[in-house]
Tab-separated table of C-alpha atoms and ligand atoms in Angstrom:
chain	number	residue	atom	x	y	z
A	1	UNK	CA	-19.333	-68.356	-121.540
A	2	UNK	CA	-20.834	-70.020	-124.557
A	3	UNK	CA	-19.871	-73.631	-125.286
A	4	UNK	CA	-17.698	-73.558	-128.387
A	5	UNK	CA	-17.662	-76.117	-131.205
A	6	UNK	CA	-16.004	-76.224	-134.616
A	7	UNK	CA	-16.997	-77.492	-138.014
A	8	UNK	CA	-15.986	-76.946	-141.615
A	9	UNK	CA	-19.347	-75.698	-142.915
A	10	UNK	CA	-22.033	-74.279	-140.637
A	11	UNK	CA	-25.423	-74.689	-142.303
A	12	UNK	CA	-28.449	-72.651	-141.204
A	13	UNK	CA	-31.747	-74.380	-142.034
A	14	UNK	CA	-32.828	-78.010	-142.430
A	15	UNK	CA	-35.021	-77.498	-145.496
A	16	UNK	CA	-34.167	-79.253	-148.746
A	17	UNK	CA	-31.303	-76.812	-149.482
A	18	UNK	CA	-29.504	-77.248	-146.148
A	19	UNK	CA	-30.072	-80.999	-145.917
A	20	UNK	CA	-29.003	-81.759	-149.483
A	21	UNK	CA	-25.955	-79.518	-149.171
A	22	UNK	CA	-24.895	-81.346	-145.988
A	23	UNK	CA	-25.309	-84.691	-147.734
A	24	UNK	CA	-23.301	-83.668	-150.826
A	25	UNK	CA	-20.548	-82.229	-148.621
A	26	UNK	CA	-20.359	-85.466	-146.645
A	27	UNK	CA	-19.805	-87.400	-149.871
A	28	UNK	CA	-16.765	-85.168	-150.419
A	29	UNK	CA	-15.575	-85.823	-146.849
A	30	UNK	CA	-16.538	-82.319	-145.647
A	31	UNK	CA	-18.091	-81.972	-142.190
A	32	UNK	CA	-21.003	-79.717	-141.365
A	33	UNK	CA	-23.421	-78.897	-138.566
A	34	UNK	CA	-27.018	-77.968	-139.406
A	35	UNK	CA	-28.837	-75.498	-137.155
A	36	UNK	CA	-32.627	-75.626	-137.546
A	37	UNK	CA	-35.033	-73.296	-135.765
A	38	UNK	CA	-37.974	-75.751	-135.745
A	39	UNK	CA	-38.356	-79.268	-134.400
A	40	UNK	CA	-38.119	-82.416	-136.490
A	41	UNK	CA	-41.866	-83.143	-136.537
A	42	UNK	CA	-42.633	-79.684	-137.855
A	43	UNK	CA	-40.023	-79.879	-140.621
A	44	UNK	CA	-41.155	-83.372	-141.653
A	45	UNK	CA	-44.818	-82.391	-141.854
A	46	UNK	CA	-44.600	-79.222	-143.975
A	47	UNK	CA	-46.582	-79.576	-147.197
A	48	UNK	CA	-44.876	-78.079	-150.237
A	49	UNK	CA	-44.757	-78.621	-154.025
A	50	UNK	CA	-43.946	-81.952	-155.574
A	51	UNK	CA	-42.416	-81.933	-159.054
A	52	UNK	CA	-38.745	-82.888	-159.453
A	53	UNK	CA	-36.794	-82.054	-162.572
A	54	UNK	CA	-34.683	-84.847	-164.022
A	55	UNK	CA	-31.508	-83.017	-162.929
A	56	UNK	CA	-32.835	-82.911	-159.342
A	57	UNK	CA	-33.597	-86.632	-159.446
A	58	UNK	CA	-30.058	-87.282	-160.759
A	59	UNK	CA	-28.603	-85.170	-157.949
A	60	UNK	CA	-30.654	-86.984	-155.269
A	61	UNK	CA	-29.415	-90.235	-156.782
A	62	UNK	CA	-25.811	-89.018	-156.620
A	63	UNK	CA	-26.507	-88.101	-152.998
A	64	UNK	CA	-27.648	-91.674	-152.324
A	65	UNK	CA	-31.153	-90.678	-151.216
A	66	UNK	CA	-33.227	-91.731	-154.230
A	67	UNK	CA	-34.203	-95.274	-153.305
A	68	UNK	CA	-37.737	-94.485	-152.059
A	69	UNK	CA	-38.059	-91.776	-154.692
A	70	UNK	CA	-37.567	-94.390	-157.418
A	71	UNK	CA	-39.975	-96.779	-155.693
A	72	UNK	CA	-42.787	-94.347	-154.970
A	73	UNK	CA	-42.196	-91.376	-157.293
A	74	UNK	CA	-44.395	-91.079	-160.374
A	75	UNK	CA	-42.546	-90.454	-163.630
A	76	UNK	CA	-44.520	-88.038	-165.822
A	77	UNK	CA	-43.843	-87.740	-169.545
A	78	UNK	CA	-45.862	-84.560	-169.962
A	79	UNK	CA	-48.416	-82.088	-168.592
A	80	UNK	CA	-51.694	-80.746	-169.885
A	81	UNK	CA	-52.731	-77.144	-170.333
A	82	UNK	CA	-56.513	-76.677	-170.250
A	83	UNK	CA	-57.633	-73.415	-171.833
A	84	UNK	CA	-60.369	-72.090	-174.075
A	85	UNK	CA	-62.396	-75.266	-173.689
A	86	UNK	CA	-59.689	-77.729	-174.769
A	87	UNK	CA	-56.876	-79.725	-173.202
A	88	UNK	CA	-53.453	-79.465	-174.792
A	89	UNK	CA	-50.839	-82.067	-173.938
A	90	UNK	CA	-47.192	-81.001	-173.791
A	91	UNK	CA	-45.184	-84.157	-174.397
A	92	UNK	CA	-41.886	-83.700	-172.529
A	93	UNK	CA	-40.397	-86.991	-173.564
A	94	UNK	CA	-41.076	-86.434	-177.235
A	95	UNK	CA	-40.044	-82.766	-177.244
A	96	UNK	CA	-36.973	-82.966	-174.978
A	97	UNK	CA	-36.211	-86.635	-174.273
A	98	UNK	CA	-36.672	-85.870	-170.565
A	99	UNK	CA	-39.330	-86.415	-167.899
A	100	UNK	CA	-40.210	-85.085	-164.442
A	101	UNK	CA	-40.934	-87.064	-161.281
A	102	UNK	CA	-43.849	-86.321	-158.987
A	103	UNK	CA	-42.641	-86.904	-155.413
A	104	UNK	CA	-43.548	-84.540	-152.586
A	105	UNK	CA	-40.971	-82.188	-151.149
A	106	UNK	CA	-42.146	-83.468	-147.767
A	107	UNK	CA	-40.876	-86.935	-148.741
A	108	UNK	CA	-37.583	-85.568	-150.105
A	109	UNK	CA	-37.060	-83.816	-146.767
A	110	UNK	CA	-37.813	-86.992	-144.795
A	111	UNK	CA	-35.379	-89.042	-146.894
A	112	UNK	CA	-32.648	-86.437	-146.449
A	113	UNK	CA	-33.185	-86.237	-142.674
A	114	UNK	CA	-33.030	-90.037	-142.395
A	115	UNK	CA	-29.742	-90.103	-144.360
A	116	UNK	CA	-28.261	-87.300	-142.271
A	117	UNK	CA	-29.164	-88.939	-138.975
A	118	UNK	CA	-27.844	-92.320	-140.112
A	119	UNK	CA	-24.325	-91.073	-139.466
A	120	UNK	CA	-23.560	-88.024	-141.610
A	121	UNK	CA	-23.576	-85.512	-138.775
A	122	UNK	CA	-25.746	-83.500	-136.407
A	123	UNK	CA	-28.888	-81.511	-136.941
A	124	UNK	CA	-29.448	-79.173	-134.010
A	125	UNK	CA	-33.241	-78.899	-133.806
A	126	UNK	CA	-34.864	-75.877	-132.163
A	127	UNK	CA	-31.713	-73.768	-132.447
A	128	UNK	CA	-32.907	-70.339	-131.250
A	129	UNK	CA	-31.627	-66.849	-132.063
A	130	UNK	CA	-29.051	-67.970	-134.624
A	131	UNK	CA	-26.745	-64.991	-135.275
A	132	UNK	CA	-24.035	-64.764	-137.916
A	133	UNK	CA	-20.677	-63.172	-137.056
A	134	UNK	CA	-17.456	-62.164	-138.796
A	135	UNK	CA	-18.283	-63.344	-142.325
A	136	UNK	CA	-15.573	-61.085	-143.700
A	137	UNK	CA	-12.937	-62.843	-141.585
A	138	UNK	CA	-11.344	-66.284	-142.091
A	139	UNK	CA	-13.056	-67.476	-138.899
A	140	UNK	CA	-16.766	-66.770	-139.123
A	141	UNK	CA	-18.979	-68.148	-136.384
A	142	UNK	CA	-22.602	-68.742	-135.488
A	143	UNK	CA	-24.013	-67.989	-132.095
A	144	UNK	CA	-27.250	-69.666	-131.019
A	145	UNK	CA	-29.141	-71.038	-128.060
A	146	UNK	CA	-30.424	-74.526	-127.559
A	147	UNK	CA	-32.254	-75.757	-124.461
A	148	UNK	CA	-31.443	-72.410	-122.851
A	149	UNK	CA	-27.666	-72.769	-123.358
A	150	UNK	CA	-25.533	-70.332	-125.334
A	151	UNK	CA	-23.394	-72.002	-127.996
A	152	UNK	CA	-20.892	-70.907	-130.605
A	153	UNK	CA	-20.094	-72.753	-133.802
A	154	UNK	CA	-16.832	-71.688	-135.411
A	155	UNK	CA	-16.753	-72.477	-139.143
A	156	UNK	CA	-14.627	-72.148	-142.260
A	157	UNK	CA	-17.751	-71.249	-144.244
A	158	UNK	CA	-21.406	-70.548	-143.508
A	159	UNK	CA	-24.247	-71.678	-145.778
A	160	UNK	CA	-27.443	-69.659	-145.388
A	161	UNK	CA	-30.164	-72.181	-146.280
A	162	UNK	CA	-32.790	-70.703	-143.976
A	163	UNK	CA	-35.493	-69.803	-146.457
A	164	UNK	CA	-37.113	-66.486	-147.272
A	165	UNK	CA	-37.681	-65.431	-143.644
A	166	UNK	CA	-34.276	-66.489	-142.314
A	167	UNK	CA	-31.407	-64.506	-140.809
A	168	UNK	CA	-28.814	-65.143	-143.551
A	169	UNK	CA	-29.914	-62.738	-146.255
A	170	UNK	CA	-30.113	-59.770	-143.851
A	171	UNK	CA	-26.540	-60.632	-142.707
A	172	UNK	CA	-25.164	-59.499	-146.069
A	173	UNK	CA	-24.196	-55.820	-145.794
A	174	UNK	CA	-26.891	-53.683	-147.408
A	175	UNK	CA	-24.278	-51.760	-149.388
A	176	UNK	CA	-23.237	-54.847	-151.393
A	177	UNK	CA	-26.675	-56.146	-152.281
A	178	UNK	CA	-29.609	-55.533	-154.530
A	179	UNK	CA	-33.038	-57.108	-154.498
A	180	UNK	CA	-35.526	-57.574	-157.316
A	181	UNK	CA	-39.139	-58.296	-156.552
A	182	UNK	CA	-42.513	-58.800	-158.174
A	183	UNK	CA	-45.624	-59.450	-156.125
A	184	UNK	CA	-48.859	-60.688	-157.619
A	185	UNK	CA	-52.345	-59.547	-156.757
A	186	UNK	CA	-53.568	-63.084	-156.042
A	187	UNK	CA	-52.673	-66.228	-154.132
A	188	UNK	CA	-53.075	-69.991	-154.423
A	189	UNK	CA	-55.542	-71.868	-152.288
A	190	UNK	CA	-54.329	-75.470	-152.034
A	191	UNK	CA	-56.110	-78.624	-150.909
A	192	UNK	CA	-54.625	-82.025	-150.172
A	193	UNK	CA	-57.013	-84.998	-150.050
A	194	UNK	CA	-56.795	-88.777	-149.975
A	195	UNK	CA	-58.621	-89.302	-153.245
A	196	UNK	CA	-57.270	-90.620	-156.562
A	197	UNK	CA	-56.060	-87.929	-158.986
A	198	UNK	CA	-58.421	-86.906	-161.794
A	199	UNK	CA	-55.833	-87.536	-164.482
A	200	UNK	CA	-52.537	-89.369	-164.942
A	201	UNK	CA	-50.689	-86.093	-165.510
A	202	UNK	CA	-50.866	-82.598	-164.050
A	203	UNK	CA	-53.429	-80.228	-165.548
A	204	UNK	CA	-52.759	-76.471	-165.514
A	205	UNK	CA	-56.011	-74.683	-166.319
A	206	UNK	CA	-56.594	-71.129	-167.472
A	207	UNK	CA	-60.235	-70.207	-166.955
A	208	UNK	CA	-62.194	-66.937	-166.917
A	209	UNK	CA	-62.909	-67.602	-163.202
A	210	UNK	CA	-59.164	-67.947	-162.547
A	211	UNK	CA	-56.322	-70.451	-162.695
A	212	UNK	CA	-56.609	-74.013	-161.382
A	213	UNK	CA	-54.102	-76.856	-161.073
A	214	UNK	CA	-54.747	-80.567	-160.657
A	215	UNK	CA	-51.687	-82.250	-159.160
A	216	UNK	CA	-51.010	-85.308	-157.030
A	217	UNK	CA	-48.732	-86.929	-154.519
A	218	UNK	CA	-49.506	-90.606	-155.224
A	219	UNK	CA	-52.168	-92.736	-156.947
A	220	UNK	CA	-54.338	-92.218	-153.852
A	221	UNK	CA	-53.493	-88.659	-152.828
A	222	UNK	CA	-54.396	-85.536	-154.820
A	223	UNK	CA	-53.229	-81.960	-154.575
A	224	UNK	CA	-55.309	-79.208	-156.182
A	225	UNK	CA	-54.945	-75.441	-156.272
A	226	UNK	CA	-57.050	-72.490	-157.361
A	227	UNK	CA	-56.136	-68.860	-157.866
A	228	UNK	CA	-57.786	-66.782	-155.129
A	229	UNK	CA	-57.854	-63.208	-153.897
A	230	UNK	CA	-55.248	-62.214	-151.307
A	231	UNK	CA	-57.983	-61.111	-148.927
A	232	UNK	CA	-59.854	-64.423	-149.067
A	233	UNK	CA	-59.964	-66.594	-145.956
A	234	UNK	CA	-59.741	-70.370	-145.653
A	235	UNK	CA	-63.029	-70.339	-143.696
A	236	UNK	CA	-64.746	-68.951	-146.790
A	237	UNK	CA	-63.747	-72.109	-148.652
A	238	UNK	CA	-65.401	-75.176	-147.125
A	239	UNK	CA	-64.318	-78.316	-149.009
A	240	UNK	CA	-67.536	-78.546	-150.994
A	241	UNK	CA	-67.236	-75.031	-152.385
A	242	UNK	CA	-63.623	-75.650	-153.335
A	243	UNK	CA	-64.443	-78.904	-155.154
A	244	UNK	CA	-67.270	-77.171	-157.056
A	245	UNK	CA	-64.941	-74.379	-158.099
A	246	UNK	CA	-62.252	-76.846	-159.208
A	247	UNK	CA	-64.780	-78.653	-161.375
A	248	UNK	CA	-65.812	-75.415	-163.022
A	249	UNK	CA	-62.281	-74.226	-163.683
A	250	UNK	CA	-60.809	-77.550	-164.801
A	251	UNK	CA	-63.650	-77.819	-167.306
A	252	UNK	CA	-66.439	-80.179	-168.239
A	253	UNK	CA	-64.007	-82.729	-169.784
A	254	UNK	CA	-62.254	-83.180	-166.470
A	255	UNK	CA	-65.006	-82.535	-163.900
A	256	UNK	CA	-66.524	-86.060	-164.064
A	257	UNK	CA	-63.100	-87.552	-163.240
A	258	UNK	CA	-62.612	-85.511	-160.084
A	259	UNK	CA	-63.083	-87.597	-156.962
A	260	UNK	CA	-63.909	-85.394	-154.013
A	261	UNK	CA	-63.244	-86.072	-150.339
A	262	UNK	CA	-62.386	-84.364	-147.068
A	263	UNK	CA	-59.317	-82.133	-147.092
A	264	UNK	CA	-56.319	-83.188	-144.998
A	265	UNK	CA	-54.589	-79.842	-145.550
A	266	UNK	CA	-55.833	-76.545	-146.887
A	267	UNK	CA	-53.897	-73.303	-147.069
A	268	UNK	CA	-53.574	-70.003	-148.915
A	269	UNK	CA	-50.158	-68.822	-150.091
A	270	UNK	CA	-49.279	-65.532	-151.779
A	271	UNK	CA	-47.224	-65.588	-154.991
A	272	UNK	CA	-43.917	-63.783	-155.233
A	273	UNK	CA	-40.911	-63.470	-157.519
A	274	UNK	CA	-37.805	-62.363	-155.634
A	275	UNK	CA	-34.056	-62.421	-156.203
A	276	UNK	CA	-31.354	-61.091	-153.906
A	277	UNK	CA	-27.919	-60.514	-155.407
A	278	UNK	CA	-25.140	-61.392	-154.846
A	279	UNK	CA	-25.637	-64.811	-153.270
A	280	UNK	CA	-22.341	-64.601	-151.400
A	281	UNK	CA	-20.396	-62.180	-149.260
A	282	UNK	CA	-17.137	-63.034	-147.513
A	283	UNK	CA	-17.579	-66.534	-146.142
A	284	UNK	CA	-21.384	-66.529	-146.172
A	285	UNK	CA	-23.089	-68.283	-149.098
A	286	UNK	CA	-26.863	-68.206	-149.634
A	287	UNK	CA	-28.761	-71.095	-151.253
A	288	UNK	CA	-32.416	-71.821	-152.019
A	289	UNK	CA	-35.307	-69.670	-150.799
A	290	UNK	CA	-32.888	-67.590	-148.688
A	291	UNK	CA	-31.761	-65.964	-151.937
A	292	UNK	CA	-34.727	-66.281	-154.274
A	293	UNK	CA	-38.427	-67.068	-154.484
A	294	UNK	CA	-40.427	-68.117	-157.526
A	295	UNK	CA	-44.201	-68.287	-157.839
A	296	UNK	CA	-45.236	-71.976	-157.742
A	297	UNK	CA	-46.468	-72.115	-161.355
A	298	UNK	CA	-43.957	-74.533	-162.884
A	299	UNK	CA	-42.780	-75.921	-159.514
A	300	UNK	CA	-39.247	-74.545	-159.680
A	301	UNK	CA	-38.621	-73.710	-155.970
A	302	UNK	CA	-37.128	-76.981	-154.781
A	303	UNK	CA	-35.347	-77.552	-158.084
A	304	UNK	CA	-33.551	-74.220	-157.786
A	305	UNK	CA	-32.493	-75.064	-154.236
A	306	UNK	CA	-31.037	-78.287	-155.676
A	307	UNK	CA	-29.008	-76.554	-158.400
A	308	UNK	CA	-27.706	-73.946	-155.916
A	309	UNK	CA	-26.398	-76.567	-153.510
A	310	UNK	CA	-24.935	-78.593	-156.364
A	311	UNK	CA	-22.825	-75.558	-157.373
A	312	UNK	CA	-21.946	-74.785	-153.758
A	313	UNK	CA	-20.944	-78.342	-152.820
A	314	UNK	CA	-18.803	-78.615	-155.943
A	315	UNK	CA	-17.094	-75.305	-155.120
A	316	UNK	CA	-16.417	-76.266	-151.493
A	317	UNK	CA	-15.079	-79.648	-152.629
A	318	UNK	CA	-12.604	-77.901	-154.966
A	319	UNK	CA	-11.509	-75.711	-152.063
A	320	UNK	CA	-10.916	-78.572	-149.639
A	321	UNK	CA	-9.474	-81.112	-152.059
A	322	UNK	CA	-7.379	-78.904	-154.339
A	323	UNK	CA	-7.116	-75.578	-152.552
A	324	UNK	CA	-8.769	-74.052	-155.617
A	325	UNK	CA	-11.239	-71.236	-154.859
A	326	UNK	CA	-12.220	-70.338	-158.424
A	327	UNK	CA	-15.608	-72.060	-158.153
A	328	UNK	CA	-16.289	-70.459	-154.769
A	329	UNK	CA	-15.584	-67.029	-156.235
A	330	UNK	CA	-17.844	-67.810	-159.201
A	331	UNK	CA	-20.653	-69.330	-157.076
A	332	UNK	CA	-22.993	-66.348	-157.038
A	333	UNK	CA	-22.748	-65.677	-160.779
A	334	UNK	CA	-23.039	-69.373	-161.655
A	335	UNK	CA	-26.090	-69.933	-159.474
A	336	UNK	CA	-27.791	-66.674	-160.504
A	337	UNK	CA	-27.475	-67.433	-164.213
A	338	UNK	CA	-29.724	-70.449	-163.688
A	339	UNK	CA	-31.924	-68.730	-161.097
A	340	UNK	CA	-32.837	-65.897	-163.477
A	341	UNK	CA	-33.906	-68.320	-166.209
A	342	UNK	CA	-36.151	-70.166	-163.774
A	343	UNK	CA	-37.498	-66.823	-162.517
A	344	UNK	CA	-38.335	-65.895	-166.089
A	345	UNK	CA	-40.088	-69.195	-166.746
A	346	UNK	CA	-42.097	-69.148	-163.496
A	347	UNK	CA	-43.144	-65.536	-164.091
A	348	UNK	CA	-44.082	-66.295	-167.714
A	349	UNK	CA	-46.142	-69.338	-166.802
A	350	UNK	CA	-47.847	-67.385	-164.016
A	351	UNK	CA	-48.724	-64.499	-166.341
A	352	UNK	CA	-49.902	-66.884	-169.061
A	353	UNK	CA	-52.327	-68.908	-166.956
A	354	UNK	CA	-53.817	-66.635	-164.283
A	355	UNK	CA	-56.743	-64.339	-164.646
A	356	UNK	CA	-55.144	-60.907	-164.480
A	357	UNK	CA	-57.347	-58.627	-166.536
A	358	UNK	CA	-61.004	-58.213	-167.499
A	359	UNK	CA	-62.154	-60.623	-170.208
A	360	UNK	CA	-62.577	-57.856	-172.775
A	361	UNK	CA	-59.151	-56.243	-172.273
A	362	UNK	CA	-56.237	-56.173	-174.700
A	363	UNK	CA	-54.121	-58.102	-172.164
A	364	UNK	CA	-56.663	-60.925	-171.965
A	365	UNK	CA	-56.573	-61.144	-175.755
A	366	UNK	CA	-52.804	-61.397	-175.638
A	367	UNK	CA	-53.058	-64.281	-173.173
A	368	UNK	CA	-55.562	-66.018	-175.422
A	369	UNK	CA	-53.356	-65.521	-178.462
A	370	UNK	CA	-50.351	-66.908	-176.622
A	371	UNK	CA	-52.296	-69.991	-175.524
A	372	UNK	CA	-53.509	-70.433	-179.113
A	373	UNK	CA	-49.956	-70.141	-180.385
A	374	UNK	CA	-48.813	-72.723	-177.833
A	375	UNK	CA	-51.492	-75.098	-179.063
A	376	UNK	CA	-50.416	-74.670	-182.675
A	377	UNK	CA	-46.634	-74.485	-182.523
A	378	UNK	CA	-44.201	-77.269	-181.768
A	379	UNK	CA	-41.505	-74.629	-181.205
A	380	UNK	CA	-43.605	-72.939	-178.502
A	381	UNK	CA	-44.342	-76.291	-176.868
A	382	UNK	CA	-40.636	-77.145	-176.899
A	383	UNK	CA	-39.828	-73.903	-175.088
A	384	UNK	CA	-42.308	-74.779	-172.352
A	385	UNK	CA	-41.153	-78.403	-172.148
A	386	UNK	CA	-37.438	-77.580	-172.050
A	387	UNK	CA	-37.932	-75.172	-169.152
A	388	UNK	CA	-40.407	-77.372	-167.283
A	389	UNK	CA	-38.146	-80.445	-167.271
A	390	UNK	CA	-35.347	-78.133	-166.158
A	391	UNK	CA	-32.424	-76.399	-167.808
A	392	UNK	CA	-29.113	-78.221	-167.342
A	393	UNK	CA	-26.916	-77.606	-164.299
B	401	APR	N1	-32.428	-70.322	-137.797
B	401	APR	C1	-32.430	-71.634	-138.127
B	401	APR	N2	-33.241	-72.163	-139.059
B	401	APR	C2	-34.067	-71.324	-139.703
B	401	APR	C3	-34.110	-69.942	-139.430
B	401	APR	C4	-33.243	-69.446	-138.430
B	401	APR	N3	-33.231	-68.150	-138.100
B	401	APR	N4	-35.039	-69.366	-140.222
B	401	APR	C5	-35.563	-70.347	-140.970
B	401	APR	N5	-34.984	-71.541	-140.660
B	401	APR	C6	-35.272	-72.855	-141.238
B	401	APR	C7	-36.745	-73.092	-141.510
B	401	APR	O1	-37.425	-73.554	-140.359
B	401	APR	C8	-36.672	-74.148	-142.611
B	401	APR	O2	-36.655	-75.453	-142.068
B	401	APR	O3	-34.678	-72.927	-142.526
B	401	APR	C9	-35.363	-73.873	-143.314
B	401	APR	C10	-35.570	-73.322	-144.707
B	401	APR	O4	-36.185	-74.291	-145.498
B	401	APR	P1	-37.138	-73.949	-146.755
B	401	APR	O5	-38.007	-72.815	-146.427
B	401	APR	O6	-37.761	-75.235	-147.156
B	401	APR	O7	-36.115	-73.434	-147.866
B	401	APR	P2	-35.103	-74.211	-148.808
B	401	APR	O8	-34.389	-75.296	-148.083
B	401	APR	O9	-34.328	-73.144	-149.507
B	401	APR	O10	-36.016	-74.977	-149.844
B	401	APR	C11	-36.525	-74.401	-150.972
B	401	APR	O11	-38.635	-75.153	-150.227
B	401	APR	O12	-40.096	-73.497	-149.470
B	401	APR	C12	-39.812	-74.359	-150.465
B	401	APR	O13	-40.637	-73.223	-152.343
B	401	APR	C13	-39.509	-73.602	-151.651
B	401	APR	O14	-39.506	-75.521	-152.818
B	401	APR	C14	-38.655	-74.544	-152.331
B	401	APR	C15	-37.786	-75.123	-151.332
B	402	PHB	C1	-47.835	-79.518	-156.336
B	402	PHB	O1	-48.118	-80.690	-156.602
B	402	PHB	O2	-47.870	-79.102	-155.173
B	402	PHB	C2	-47.472	-78.594	-157.425
B	402	PHB	C3	-47.313	-79.085	-158.706
B	402	PHB	C4	-46.990	-78.230	-159.736
B	402	PHB	C5	-46.828	-76.876	-159.490
B	402	PHB	C6	-46.956	-76.389	-158.199
B	402	PHB	C7	-47.290	-77.250	-157.162
B	402	PHB	O3	-46.529	-76.049	-160.503
């Protein structure tokens, strides 16, 4: 017989979506248990993107986990787009009155884990074979194994925050769902190094050799990416070759400011746009990467996880405090309305900045014209800025 426990909300996944949801629920007096497949060290070491929209910062503040973020995060008033031999600055503050904060997702995750373990409730690390049952009933439950023991967690609601490869999305009956997907014929090769960044702000570069991005984690830690082929291997990119390529693609203005050094992390990731609808069935609610993926151009992944769990926590709070389920019923539509706009922006920015077509093609001319237009039009720059700093939620 499995050991049986009970909670109000069973959360699958201790990524940013699951952890932030648990924290927001706690502030509303709602209990949860988080089941995480990996161990704590693994989750705390994962390297991911690092740009927080102002709305995400506000939400982390509301959640009481923004102290270190305010101390160590870097507030950026704009970004640069390097293309056709020039650098164009998009001034967020001037165009929208808003800013973004550069603070690694790794750090956000650590802060959320620390808050959770300081008394909010359990995280079951290394929960194996999590299986979702009876989501169409009023008493759904999760079955899992930990340290070889079978356990059952009976819940009022289940939150599927287990990322793209989790078990939650497949638990929605196929007949109710639809998926939308776009894959790209290239990936991003990323490098993390303990060297000062080459510029105070991020630089997104469109170059005939392919896209490049200069980003950072702190005044002493840089994060760079280049567009690469999907069949390329990390071993083909020793640090020196990667630094040389970055210098070429970021351009001769920037190259002298690039400090090189040994990589502390290097990886290749494919790019994907993906949305699964609806984001809810019965008592199972999906949030974050479990329901949608964006390509990293524009850094929307974590920010979308934040808006999802904001909507979900608010809806669960209305249920428990007022017995009102209107927001729960509207959750999928509410979340998806924002998701689709971020999907559009991430796709647009990806298509604008990557090398997709031969130099002499019509499509390459269209890209060039769009970049030219961006450089010459305040309206076009405002569109980019408004989306980059994040649409309201
Ligand atoms: N059982 C339990 N936990 C699981 C399972 C499972 N079957 N499958 C996956 N998980 C865990 C993963 O180990 C991970 O810790 O769920 C968590 C999902 O976290 P993320 O992948 O970080 O997804 P999410 O919380 O939605 O965060 C979205 O993270 O991946 C980035 O680009 C993404 O920035 C975005 C943000
Ligand atoms: C990052 O710093 O990892 C980063 C920044 C901006 C992006 C994507 C990734 O658009």
